[in-house]
Coordinates of C-alpha atoms and ligand atoms in Angstrom, one line a residue:
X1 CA 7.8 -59.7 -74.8
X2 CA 9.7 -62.3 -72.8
X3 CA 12.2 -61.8 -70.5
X4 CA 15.1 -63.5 -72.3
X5 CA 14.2 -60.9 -75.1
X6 CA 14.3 -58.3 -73.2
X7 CA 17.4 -58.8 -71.9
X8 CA 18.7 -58.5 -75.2
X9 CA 17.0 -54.9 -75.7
X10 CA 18.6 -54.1 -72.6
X11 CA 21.9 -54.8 -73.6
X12 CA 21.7 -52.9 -76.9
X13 CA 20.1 -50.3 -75.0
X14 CA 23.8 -50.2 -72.5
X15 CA 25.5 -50.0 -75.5
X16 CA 24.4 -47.2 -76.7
X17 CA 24.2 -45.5 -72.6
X18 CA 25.8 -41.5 -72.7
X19 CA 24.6 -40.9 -69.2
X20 CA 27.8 -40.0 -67.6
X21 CA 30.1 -36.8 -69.4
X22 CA 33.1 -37.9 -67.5
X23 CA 33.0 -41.3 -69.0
X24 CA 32.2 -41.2 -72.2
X25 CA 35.1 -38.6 -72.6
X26 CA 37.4 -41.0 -70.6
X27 CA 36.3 -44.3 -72.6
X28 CA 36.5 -42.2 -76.1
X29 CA 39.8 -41.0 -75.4
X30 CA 41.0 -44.0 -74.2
X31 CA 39.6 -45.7 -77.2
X32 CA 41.2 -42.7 -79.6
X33 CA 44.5 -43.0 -77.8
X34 CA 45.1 -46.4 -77.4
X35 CA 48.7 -47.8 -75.6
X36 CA 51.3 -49.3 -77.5
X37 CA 50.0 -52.9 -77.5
X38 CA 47.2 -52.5 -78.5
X39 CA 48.2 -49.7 -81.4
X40 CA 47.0 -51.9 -84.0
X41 CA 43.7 -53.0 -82.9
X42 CA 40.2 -51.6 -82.9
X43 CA 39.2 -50.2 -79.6
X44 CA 35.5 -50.7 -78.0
X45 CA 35.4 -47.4 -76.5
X46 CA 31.9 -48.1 -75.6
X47 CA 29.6 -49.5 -72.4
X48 CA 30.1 -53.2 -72.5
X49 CA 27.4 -55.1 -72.2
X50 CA 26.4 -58.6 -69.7
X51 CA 27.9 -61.5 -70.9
X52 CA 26.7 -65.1 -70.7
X53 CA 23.3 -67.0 -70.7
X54 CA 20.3 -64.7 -69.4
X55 CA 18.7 -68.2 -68.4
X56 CA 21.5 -68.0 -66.0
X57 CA 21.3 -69.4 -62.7
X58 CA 24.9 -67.7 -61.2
X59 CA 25.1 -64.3 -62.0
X60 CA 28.6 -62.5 -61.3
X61 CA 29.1 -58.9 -60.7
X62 CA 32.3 -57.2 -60.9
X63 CA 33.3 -53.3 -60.8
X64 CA 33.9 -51.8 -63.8
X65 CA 35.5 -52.1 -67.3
X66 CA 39.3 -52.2 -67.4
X67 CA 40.6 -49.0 -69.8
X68 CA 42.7 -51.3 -72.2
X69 CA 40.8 -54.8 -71.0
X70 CA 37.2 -54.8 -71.7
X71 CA 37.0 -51.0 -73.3
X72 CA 38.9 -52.3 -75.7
X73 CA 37.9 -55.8 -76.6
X74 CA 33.9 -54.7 -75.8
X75 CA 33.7 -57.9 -73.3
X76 CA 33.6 -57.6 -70.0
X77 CA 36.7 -58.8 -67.5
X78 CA 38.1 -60.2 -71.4
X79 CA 42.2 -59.3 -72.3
X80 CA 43.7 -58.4 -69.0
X81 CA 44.5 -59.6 -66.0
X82 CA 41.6 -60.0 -63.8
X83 CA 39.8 -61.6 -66.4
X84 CA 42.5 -64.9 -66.2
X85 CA 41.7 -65.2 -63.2
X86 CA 37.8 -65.3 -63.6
X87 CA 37.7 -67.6 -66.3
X88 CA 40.3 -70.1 -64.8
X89 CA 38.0 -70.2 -61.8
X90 CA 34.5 -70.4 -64.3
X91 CA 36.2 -72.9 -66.1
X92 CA 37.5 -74.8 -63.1
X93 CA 33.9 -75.3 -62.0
X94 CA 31.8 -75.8 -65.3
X95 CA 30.8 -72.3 -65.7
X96 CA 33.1 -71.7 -69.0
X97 CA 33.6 -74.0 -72.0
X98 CA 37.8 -73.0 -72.0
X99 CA 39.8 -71.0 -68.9
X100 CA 41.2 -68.0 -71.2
X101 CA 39.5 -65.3 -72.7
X102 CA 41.4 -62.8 -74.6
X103 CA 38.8 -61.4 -77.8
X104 CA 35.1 -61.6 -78.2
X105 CA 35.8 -64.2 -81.3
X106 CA 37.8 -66.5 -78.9
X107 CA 35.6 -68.8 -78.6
X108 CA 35.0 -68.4 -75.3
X109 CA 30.9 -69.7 -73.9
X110 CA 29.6 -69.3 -70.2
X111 CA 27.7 -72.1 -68.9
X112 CA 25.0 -71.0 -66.9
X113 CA 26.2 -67.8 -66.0
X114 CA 26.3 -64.1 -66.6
X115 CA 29.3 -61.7 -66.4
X116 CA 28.2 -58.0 -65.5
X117 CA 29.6 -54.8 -63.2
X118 CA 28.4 -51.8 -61.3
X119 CA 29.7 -49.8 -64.0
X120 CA 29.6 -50.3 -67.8
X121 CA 32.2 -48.1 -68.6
X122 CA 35.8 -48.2 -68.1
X123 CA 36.6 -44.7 -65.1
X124 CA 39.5 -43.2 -65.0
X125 CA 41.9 -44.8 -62.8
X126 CA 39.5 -47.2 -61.8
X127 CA 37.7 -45.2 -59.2
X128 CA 33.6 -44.6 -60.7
X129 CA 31.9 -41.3 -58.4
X130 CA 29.4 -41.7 -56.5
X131 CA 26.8 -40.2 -58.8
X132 CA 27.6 -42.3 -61.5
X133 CA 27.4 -45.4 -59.8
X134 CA 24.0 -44.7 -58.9
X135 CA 23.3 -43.8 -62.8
X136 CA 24.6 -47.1 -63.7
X137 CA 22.8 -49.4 -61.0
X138 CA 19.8 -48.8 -63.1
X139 CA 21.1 -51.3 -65.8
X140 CA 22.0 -53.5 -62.8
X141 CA 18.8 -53.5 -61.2
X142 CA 16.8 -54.6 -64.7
X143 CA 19.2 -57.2 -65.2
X144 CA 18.5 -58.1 -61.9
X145 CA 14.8 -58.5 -62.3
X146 CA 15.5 -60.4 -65.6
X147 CA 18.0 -62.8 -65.1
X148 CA 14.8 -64.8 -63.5
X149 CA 16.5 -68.1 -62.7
X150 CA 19.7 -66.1 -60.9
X151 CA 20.2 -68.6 -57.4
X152 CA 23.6 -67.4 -56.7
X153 CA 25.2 -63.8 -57.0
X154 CA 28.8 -63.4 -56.7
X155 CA 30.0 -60.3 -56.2
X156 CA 33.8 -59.1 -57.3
X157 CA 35.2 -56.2 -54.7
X158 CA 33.0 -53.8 -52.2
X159 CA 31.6 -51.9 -54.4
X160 CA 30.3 -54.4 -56.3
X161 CA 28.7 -56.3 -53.3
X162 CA 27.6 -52.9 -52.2
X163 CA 25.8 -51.9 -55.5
X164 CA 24.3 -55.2 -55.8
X165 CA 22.6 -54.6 -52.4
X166 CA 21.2 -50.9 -53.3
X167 CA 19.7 -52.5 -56.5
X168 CA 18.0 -55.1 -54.4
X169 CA 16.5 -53.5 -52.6
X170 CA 15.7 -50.9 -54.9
X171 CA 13.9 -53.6 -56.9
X172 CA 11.9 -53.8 -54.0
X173 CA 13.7 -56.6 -52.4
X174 CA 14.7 -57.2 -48.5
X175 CA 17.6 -57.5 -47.2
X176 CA 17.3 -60.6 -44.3
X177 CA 18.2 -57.9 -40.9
X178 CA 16.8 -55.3 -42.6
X179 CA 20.6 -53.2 -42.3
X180 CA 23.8 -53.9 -45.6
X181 CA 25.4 -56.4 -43.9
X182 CA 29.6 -55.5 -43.8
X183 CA 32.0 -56.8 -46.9
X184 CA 33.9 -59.9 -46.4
X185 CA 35.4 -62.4 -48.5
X186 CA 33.1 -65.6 -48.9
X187 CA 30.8 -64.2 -46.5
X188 CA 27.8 -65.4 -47.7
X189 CA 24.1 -64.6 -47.6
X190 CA 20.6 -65.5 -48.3
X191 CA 18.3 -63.2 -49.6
X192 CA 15.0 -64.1 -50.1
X193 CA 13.5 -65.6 -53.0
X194 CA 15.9 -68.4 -52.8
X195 CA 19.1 -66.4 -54.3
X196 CA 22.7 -66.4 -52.0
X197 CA 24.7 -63.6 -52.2
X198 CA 28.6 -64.5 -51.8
X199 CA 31.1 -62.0 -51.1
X200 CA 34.8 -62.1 -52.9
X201 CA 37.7 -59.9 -52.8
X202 CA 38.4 -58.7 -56.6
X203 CA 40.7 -60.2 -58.8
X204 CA 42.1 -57.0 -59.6
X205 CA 46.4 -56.9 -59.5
X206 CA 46.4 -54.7 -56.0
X207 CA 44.7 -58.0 -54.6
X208 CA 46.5 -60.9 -56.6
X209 CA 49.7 -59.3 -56.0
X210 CA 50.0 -58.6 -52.6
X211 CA 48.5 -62.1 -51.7
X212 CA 45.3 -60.4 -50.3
X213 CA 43.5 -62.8 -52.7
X214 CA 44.7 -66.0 -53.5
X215 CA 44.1 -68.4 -56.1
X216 CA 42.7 -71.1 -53.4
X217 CA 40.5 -68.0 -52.0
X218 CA 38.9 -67.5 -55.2
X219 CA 38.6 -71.0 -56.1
X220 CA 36.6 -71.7 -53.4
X221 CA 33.8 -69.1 -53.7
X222 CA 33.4 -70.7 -57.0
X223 CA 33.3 -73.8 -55.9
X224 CA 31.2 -73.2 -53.0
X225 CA 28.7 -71.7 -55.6
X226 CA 28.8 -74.6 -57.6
X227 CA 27.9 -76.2 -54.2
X228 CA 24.7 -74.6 -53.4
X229 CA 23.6 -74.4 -57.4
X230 CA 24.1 -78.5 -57.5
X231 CA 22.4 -78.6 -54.1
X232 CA 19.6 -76.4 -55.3
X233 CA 19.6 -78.1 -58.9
X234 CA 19.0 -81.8 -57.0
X235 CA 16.2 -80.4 -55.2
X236 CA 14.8 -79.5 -58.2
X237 CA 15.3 -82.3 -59.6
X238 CA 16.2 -80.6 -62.9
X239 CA 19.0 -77.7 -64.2
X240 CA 17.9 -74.6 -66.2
X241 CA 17.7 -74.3 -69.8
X242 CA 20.2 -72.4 -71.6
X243 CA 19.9 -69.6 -74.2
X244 CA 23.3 -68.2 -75.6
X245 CA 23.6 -64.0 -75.3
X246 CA 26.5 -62.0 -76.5
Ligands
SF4_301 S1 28.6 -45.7 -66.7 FE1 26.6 -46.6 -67.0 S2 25.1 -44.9 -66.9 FE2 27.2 -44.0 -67.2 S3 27.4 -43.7 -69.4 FE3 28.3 -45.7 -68.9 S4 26.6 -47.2 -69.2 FE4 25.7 -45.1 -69.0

């Protein structure tokens, strides 16, 4: 089986993920609930799956689904308010066809590039535990080792970068030092089989709002990655195929 096709089986296989009690009660009830809204639409209430091309060569990680963004539309960083701010930036630099994303029929196709998280299901409040972090990284780490053509990782927050590390190197990989190298925005790092690991602060509101993370901030990690993948690309002398998923 190749690996594009097994990327697929791993999504379906997310889907249908009831490894953590505490979530799958949280994204059900959320799901059952519902806020005002949203009243009349059809929650997810469900892991969400990757989103984008697995012949991806930027692969961006963020934390976890939002309750009423991506549990309910079943597409991750898709109807709230991190999500405009991803896809104006993935747009900005070729990585999206349009710079809104607000339903899974919206239209909406990535362009070399794959939308994932630490955590496929939404957690309450937005904090995931410990223990199911490290549940989850599973489904990060086989992505990881099938998104083949992956030369740049983005990672959204701390915990992303964090968890993107662990499954690394649980995937057998080394980190360049040999020690997790501390957080910062647009820090940036190569690991070895040619992929760079870039740092950013998360678009979440408790960043955008207070100015920790500005629009010019973000920008510029994606254009920076669009740098090094244009760089790398030239070298190459040739860009990766693309095969449409989800
Ligand atoms: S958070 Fe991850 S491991 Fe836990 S139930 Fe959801 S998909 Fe499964």
């Amino acid at each position: 089986m190749d690996s594009v096709t097994r990327y697929h089986r791993l999504q379906q296989h997310i889907i249908r993920c009831r490894k953590c009690p505490r979530l799958v009660a949280w994204r059900e009830r959320v799901a059952a609930e519902k806020v005002r809204r949203h009243q009349a639409e059809e929650y997810w209430g469900r892991p969400v799956p990757a989103f984008g091309e697995p012949a991806a060569s930027l692969f961006v990680v963020g934390l976890a689904p939002a309750a009423h963004g991506a549990n309910r539309t079943g597409r991750l960083f898709t109807g709230d308010r991190s999500g405009q701010w991803l896809f104006e930036a993935l747009h900005r630099f070729g990585f999206a066809n349009q710079p809104t994303s607000v339903g899974r029929d919206d239209g909406l196709r990535l362009h070399g590039c794959v939308i994932s998280a630490a955590l496929r299901c939404a957690p309450p409040a937005n904090k995931p535990l410990r223990e199911e972090l490290d549940r989850c990284r599973l489904h990060l780490r086989r992505e990881l080792a099938l998104l083949q053509r992956k030369r740049v990782i983005v990672a959204l927050g701390r915990i992303a970068f964090l968890e993107v590390l662990k499954a690394w190197r649980e995937n057998g990989g080394k980190i360049p030092g040999g020690r997790t190298p501390a957080f910062r925005h647009a820090g940036e790092w190569n690991l070895p089989g040619g992929v760079v690991l870039i740092a950013s602060y998360h678009p979440s509101q408790q960043n955008t709002q207070t100015g920790r993370l500005t629009r010019p901030m973000f920008h510029a990690v994606f254009r920076r990655a669009s740098q090094l993948l244009s760089l790398r690309s030239e070298a190459a002398g040739s860009q990766s195929p693309r095969a449409d998923c989800f």
